[in-house]
Amino acid sequence: MAATSAVGSKPGLVFFHSSVSGQCRRVEGFLAQVLQRRKNHGTFRLYRVDELERPDLVERFKVMTLPTLVVVEDKQVQARLERPRGCREIERFLAPWLN
């Protein structure tokens, strides 16, 4: 994952998950709902990181639990949410970036 620092670039939203976790699949659905509301699907550059495929990124971002959402802006982690429980929690977490 490479974040760019160009003017007007989108922040990155990294979704750390496990392909075998039912909770991760539910959170992916919640995330899709939040980003579709008010047409926010273009707000972020979305990255899906499977823990088994990219353990290097899991370690680099110090992810200890799945699912975890991380917002990266200007090559810096701006926010982190572990084990989101629903759409409202994700929406509150992403509120600073949503339209």
PDB file of C-alpha atoms in Angstrom:
ATOM      1  CA  MET A   1       0.000   0.000   0.000  1.00  0.00           C
ATOM      2  CA  ALA A   2       1.422   3.349  -0.969  1.00  0.00           C
ATOM      3  CA  ALA A   3      -0.153   6.568   0.192  1.00  0.00           C
ATOM      4  CA  THR A   4       0.433   9.600  -1.978  1.00  0.00           C
ATOM      5  CA  SER A   5       0.853  13.104  -0.686  1.00  0.00           C
ATOM      6  CA  ALA A   6      -0.321  14.960  -3.783  1.00  0.00           C
ATOM      7  CA  VAL A   7      -2.634  17.890  -3.230  1.00  0.00           C
ATOM      8  CA  GLY A   8      -6.223  16.698  -3.308  1.00  0.00           C
ATOM      9  CA  SER A   9      -5.301  13.059  -2.903  1.00  0.00           C
ATOM     10  CA  LYS A  10      -7.737  10.787  -1.119  1.00  0.00           C
ATOM     11  CA  PRO A  11      -6.962   9.446   2.322  1.00  0.00           C
ATOM     12  CA  GLY A  12      -6.417   5.708   2.465  1.00  0.00           C
ATOM     13  CA  LEU A  13      -8.823   3.507   4.374  1.00  0.00           C
ATOM     14  CA  VAL A  14      -7.198   0.192   5.214  1.00  0.00           C
ATOM     15  CA  PHE A  15      -9.476  -2.677   6.177  1.00  0.00           C
ATOM     16  CA  PHE A  16      -7.480  -5.386   7.945  1.00  0.00           C
ATOM     17  CA  HIS A  17      -9.454  -8.625   7.939  1.00  0.00           C
ATOM     18  CA  SER A  18      -9.409 -12.393   7.836  1.00  0.00           C
ATOM     19  CA  SER A  19     -11.138 -14.195   4.981  1.00  0.00           C
ATOM     20  CA  VAL A  20     -12.304 -16.924   7.394  1.00  0.00           C
ATOM     21  CA  SER A  21     -13.925 -14.601   9.957  1.00  0.00           C
ATOM     22  CA  GLY A  22     -17.675 -14.082   9.967  1.00  0.00           C
ATOM     23  CA  GLN A  23     -17.241 -10.887  11.995  1.00  0.00           C
ATOM     24  CA  CYS A  24     -14.870  -9.505   9.348  1.00  0.00           C
ATOM     25  CA  ARG A  25     -17.428 -10.249   6.612  1.00  0.00           C
ATOM     26  CA  ARG A  26     -20.140  -8.462   8.611  1.00  0.00           C
ATOM     27  CA  VAL A  27     -17.917  -5.424   9.125  1.00  0.00           C
ATOM     28  CA  GLU A  28     -17.129  -5.355   5.404  1.00  0.00           C
ATOM     29  CA  GLY A  29     -20.888  -5.120   4.770  1.00  0.00           C
ATOM     30  CA  PHE A  30     -21.270  -2.349   7.346  1.00  0.00           C
ATOM     31  CA  LEU A  31     -18.374  -0.456   5.774  1.00  0.00           C
ATOM     32  CA  ALA A  32     -19.914  -0.751   2.300  1.00  0.00           C
ATOM     33  CA  GLN A  33     -23.222   0.628   3.634  1.00  0.00           C
ATOM     34  CA  VAL A  34     -21.520   3.608   5.280  1.00  0.00           C
ATOM     35  CA  LEU A  35     -19.520   4.490   2.182  1.00  0.00           C
ATOM     36  CA  GLN A  36     -22.594   4.226  -0.072  1.00  0.00           C
ATOM     37  CA  ARG A  37     -24.601   6.626   2.076  1.00  0.00           C
ATOM     38  CA  ARG A  38     -24.485  10.193   0.824  1.00  0.00           C
ATOM     39  CA  LYS A  39     -22.268   8.916  -1.997  1.00  0.00           C
ATOM     40  CA  ASN A  40     -19.129   8.598   0.142  1.00  0.00           C
ATOM     41  CA  HIS A  41     -17.793   5.615  -1.842  1.00  0.00           C
ATOM     42  CA  GLY A  42     -15.245   7.940  -3.531  1.00  0.00           C
ATOM     43  CA  THR A  43     -14.013   9.585  -0.323  1.00  0.00           C
ATOM     44  CA  PHE A  44     -11.258   7.061   0.377  1.00  0.00           C
ATOM     45  CA  ARG A  45      -8.827   4.926  -1.499  1.00  0.00           C
ATOM     46  CA  LEU A  46      -9.903   1.602   0.024  1.00  0.00           C
ATOM     47  CA  TYR A  47      -7.378  -1.158   0.690  1.00  0.00           C
ATOM     48  CA  ARG A  48      -8.406  -4.619   1.885  1.00  0.00           C
ATOM     49  CA  VAL A  49      -5.593  -6.423   3.671  1.00  0.00           C
ATOM     50  CA  ASP A  50      -6.034 -10.118   4.467  1.00  0.00           C
ATOM     51  CA  GLU A  51      -3.937 -11.067   7.484  1.00  0.00           C
ATOM     52  CA  LEU A  52      -2.759 -14.298   5.848  1.00  0.00           C
ATOM     53  CA  GLU A  53      -1.772 -12.676   2.547  1.00  0.00           C
ATOM     54  CA  ARG A  54       0.025  -9.638   3.993  1.00  0.00           C
ATOM     55  CA  PRO A  55       1.335 -10.381   7.501  1.00  0.00           C
ATOM     56  CA  ASP A  56       4.026  -7.748   6.854  1.00  0.00           C
ATOM     57  CA  LEU A  57       1.385  -4.994   6.724  1.00  0.00           C
ATOM     58  CA  VAL A  58      -0.405  -6.379   9.778  1.00  0.00           C
ATOM     59  CA  GLU A  59       2.882  -6.124  11.665  1.00  0.00           C
ATOM     60  CA  ARG A  60       3.841  -2.730  10.214  1.00  0.00           C
ATOM     61  CA  PHE A  61       0.509  -1.206  11.279  1.00  0.00           C
ATOM     62  CA  LYS A  62       0.639  -3.007  14.644  1.00  0.00           C
ATOM     63  CA  VAL A  63      -2.765  -4.615  14.135  1.00  0.00           C
ATOM     64  CA  MET A  64      -3.529  -6.814  17.131  1.00  0.00           C
ATOM     65  CA  THR A  65      -7.184  -7.661  16.466  1.00  0.00           C
ATOM     66  CA  LEU A  66      -9.384  -8.186  13.434  1.00  0.00           C
ATOM     67  CA  PRO A  67     -11.239  -6.535  11.914  1.00  0.00           C
ATOM     68  CA  THR A  68      -9.443  -3.196  12.177  1.00  0.00           C
ATOM     69  CA  LEU A  69      -9.967  -0.030  10.144  1.00  0.00           C
ATOM     70  CA  VAL A  70      -7.094   2.436   9.743  1.00  0.00           C
ATOM     71  CA  VAL A  71      -7.227   5.858   8.049  1.00  0.00           C
ATOM     72  CA  VAL A  72      -3.927   6.939   6.494  1.00  0.00           C
ATOM     73  CA  GLU A  73      -3.480  10.520   5.327  1.00  0.00           C
ATOM     74  CA  ASP A  74      -0.214  12.197   4.321  1.00  0.00           C
ATOM     75  CA  LYS A  75       1.604   8.922   5.049  1.00  0.00           C
ATOM     76  CA  GLN A  76       0.492   9.074   8.696  1.00  0.00           C
ATOM     77  CA  VAL A  77      -2.037   6.967  10.579  1.00  0.00           C
ATOM     78  CA  GLN A  78      -4.776   9.434  11.458  1.00  0.00           C
ATOM     79  CA  ALA A  79      -7.304   7.108  13.080  1.00  0.00           C
ATOM     80  CA  ARG A  80      -7.826   3.461  14.046  1.00  0.00           C
ATOM     81  CA  LEU A  81     -10.952   1.493  14.934  1.00  0.00           C
ATOM     82  CA  GLU A  82     -10.732  -2.070  16.194  1.00  0.00           C
ATOM     83  CA  ARG A  83     -13.676  -4.489  16.045  1.00  0.00           C
ATOM     84  CA  PRO A  84     -16.364  -2.066  14.845  1.00  0.00           C
ATOM     85  CA  ARG A  85     -19.816  -3.216  15.921  1.00  0.00           C
ATOM     86  CA  GLY A  86     -22.023  -1.601  13.304  1.00  0.00           C
ATOM     87  CA  CYS A  87     -22.682   1.121  10.773  1.00  0.00           C
ATOM     88  CA  ARG A  88     -23.145   3.897  13.335  1.00  0.00           C
ATOM     89  CA  GLU A  89     -19.802   3.218  14.983  1.00  0.00           C
ATOM     90  CA  ILE A  90     -18.024   3.185  11.619  1.00  0.00           C
ATOM     91  CA  GLU A  91     -19.810   6.346  10.529  1.00  0.00           C
ATOM     92  CA  ARG A  92     -18.776   8.173  13.722  1.00  0.00           C
ATOM     93  CA  PHE A  93     -15.193   6.974  13.218  1.00  0.00           C
ATOM     94  CA  LEU A  94     -15.085   8.198   9.609  1.00  0.00           C
ATOM     95  CA  ALA A  95     -17.118  11.396  10.210  1.00  0.00           C
ATOM     96  CA  PRO A  96     -14.159  13.802   9.809  1.00  0.00           C
ATOM     97  CA  TRP A  97     -13.735  12.598   6.202  1.00  0.00           C
ATOM     98  CA  LEU A  98     -17.344  11.951   5.119  1.00  0.00           C
ATOM     99  CA  ASN A  99     -19.512  14.368   3.146  1.00  0.00           C
TER     100      ASN A  99
END
